[in-house]
mmCIF file of C-alpha atoms in Angstrom:
data_model
loop_
_atom_site.group_PDB
_atom_site.id
_atom_site.type_symbol
_atom_site.label_atom_id
_atom_site.label_comp_id
_atom_site.label_asym_id
_atom_site.label_seq_id
_atom_site.Cartn_x
_atom_site.Cartn_y
_atom_site.Cartn_z
ATOM 1 C CA GLU X 1 97.295 76.336 127.377
ATOM 2 C CA ARG X 2 93.472 76.364 127.315
ATOM 3 C CA GLU X 3 93.283 73.249 125.162
ATOM 4 C CA GLN X 4 95.698 71.393 127.432
ATOM 5 C CA LEU X 5 93.801 72.520 130.544
ATOM 6 C CA ALA X 6 90.545 71.279 128.983
ATOM 7 C CA LEU X 7 92.254 67.953 128.249
ATOM 8 C CA ALA X 8 93.445 67.686 131.862
ATOM 9 C CA GLU X 9 89.943 68.555 133.105
ATOM 10 C CA ASP X 10 88.563 65.704 130.988
ATOM 11 C CA ARG X 11 91.150 63.330 132.488
ATOM 12 C CA VAL X 12 90.221 64.210 136.097
ATOM 13 C CA ALA X 13 86.446 64.668 135.709
ATOM 14 C CA ALA X 14 85.451 61.261 137.088
ATOM 15 C CA ALA X 15 87.900 61.465 139.999
ATOM 16 C CA ALA X 16 86.746 64.982 140.871
ATOM 17 C CA ALA X 17 83.085 63.997 140.738
ATOM 18 C CA GLY X 18 83.805 60.892 142.812
ATOM 19 C CA GLY X 19 85.534 62.851 145.570
ATOM 20 C CA GLU X 20 88.997 61.368 145.055
ATOM 21 C CA PRO X 21 91.520 63.051 147.392
ATOM 22 C CA VAL X 22 94.157 63.600 144.662
ATOM 23 C CA LEU X 23 93.575 64.371 140.988
ATOM 24 C CA VAL X 24 95.904 62.869 138.374
ATOM 25 C CA ALA X 25 96.035 63.780 134.680
ATOM 26 C CA ALA X 26 98.529 62.187 132.300
ATOM 27 C CA ASP X 27 98.654 62.714 128.553
ATOM 28 C CA GLY X 28 101.141 63.054 125.716
ATOM 29 C CA ALA X 29 99.410 66.226 124.519
ATOM 30 C CA ILE X 30 100.320 68.078 127.727
ATOM 31 C CA HIS X 31 103.506 70.084 127.267
ATOM 32 C CA PRO X 32 106.044 69.661 130.117
ATOM 33 C CA GLY X 33 106.589 73.410 130.221
ATOM 34 C CA ILE X 34 103.039 74.080 131.392
ATOM 35 C CA ALA X 35 102.256 70.916 133.362
ATOM 36 C CA GLY X 36 102.813 72.778 136.638
ATOM 37 C CA LEU X 37 100.531 75.609 135.544
ATOM 38 C CA ILE X 38 97.814 73.130 134.603
ATOM 39 C CA ALA X 39 98.201 71.370 137.958
ATOM 40 C CA THR X 40 97.848 74.738 139.695
ATOM 41 C CA ARG X 41 94.626 75.458 137.803
ATOM 42 C CA LEU X 42 93.236 72.045 138.772
ATOM 43 C CA VAL X 43 94.025 72.730 142.443
ATOM 44 C CA GLU X 44 92.311 76.122 142.222
ATOM 45 C CA ARG X 45 89.187 74.691 140.599
ATOM 46 C CA HIS X 46 88.827 71.503 142.614
ATOM 47 C CA ARG X 47 90.405 72.464 145.973
ATOM 48 C CA ARG X 48 92.561 69.345 146.246
ATOM 49 C CA PRO X 49 96.107 68.306 145.304
ATOM 50 C CA ALA X 50 96.746 67.553 141.645
ATOM 51 C CA VAL X 51 99.437 65.732 139.704
ATOM 52 C CA VAL X 52 99.851 66.414 135.997
ATOM 53 C CA VAL X 53 102.171 64.208 133.945
ATOM 54 C CA ALA X 54 103.398 65.286 130.519
ATOM 55 C CA LEU X 55 103.912 61.895 128.913
ATOM 56 C CA ASP X 56 106.676 61.325 126.402
ATOM 57 C CA GLY X 57 108.173 58.242 124.815
ATOM 58 C CA SER X 58 110.218 57.422 127.931
ATOM 59 C CA GLY X 59 107.541 57.898 130.577
ATOM 60 C CA GLY X 60 106.787 61.399 131.672
ATOM 61 C CA GLU X 61 107.548 64.371 133.849
ATOM 62 C CA PRO X 62 105.167 64.705 136.825
ATOM 63 C CA GLU X 63 104.250 68.025 138.403
ATOM 64 C CA ALA X 64 102.560 67.788 141.799
ATOM 65 C CA ILE X 65 100.860 70.878 143.148
ATOM 66 C CA GLY X 66 99.092 71.384 146.437
ATOM 67 C CA VAL X 67 99.813 71.806 150.079
ATOM 68 C CA LEU X 68 102.346 69.093 150.879
ATOM 69 C CA ARG X 69 100.596 68.190 154.112
ATOM 70 C CA SER X 70 97.358 67.722 152.185
ATOM 71 C CA LEU X 71 99.085 65.600 149.575
ATOM 72 C CA ALA X 72 100.716 63.434 152.251
ATOM 73 C CA GLU X 73 97.374 63.005 154.022
ATOM 74 C CA ALA X 74 95.653 62.089 150.761
ATOM 75 C CA LEU X 75 98.275 59.464 149.912
ATOM 76 C CA ARG X 76 98.526 57.962 153.412
ATOM 77 C CA PRO X 77 95.702 55.403 152.847
ATOM 78 C CA LEU X 78 97.664 53.972 149.922
ATOM 79 C CA GLY X 79 100.446 52.770 152.226
ATOM 80 C CA ASP X 80 104.012 52.137 151.109
#
């Protein structure tokens, strides 16, 4: 878990430093069984919604964590 959390932290470092409203980490080394836990840790550390995607050969399984209202507000500027 620690190694995968460190990997996710590396993936979101620039976005976190730049003040992005939502953090996204996607990697094949992230196990789908702990993607939600990693997303929770990112939310706790960075105080913003996070999406972690455990990539596999067919795409991936996203886990979105955060207050839904906050996530909706963060995505609103992106439009439809």
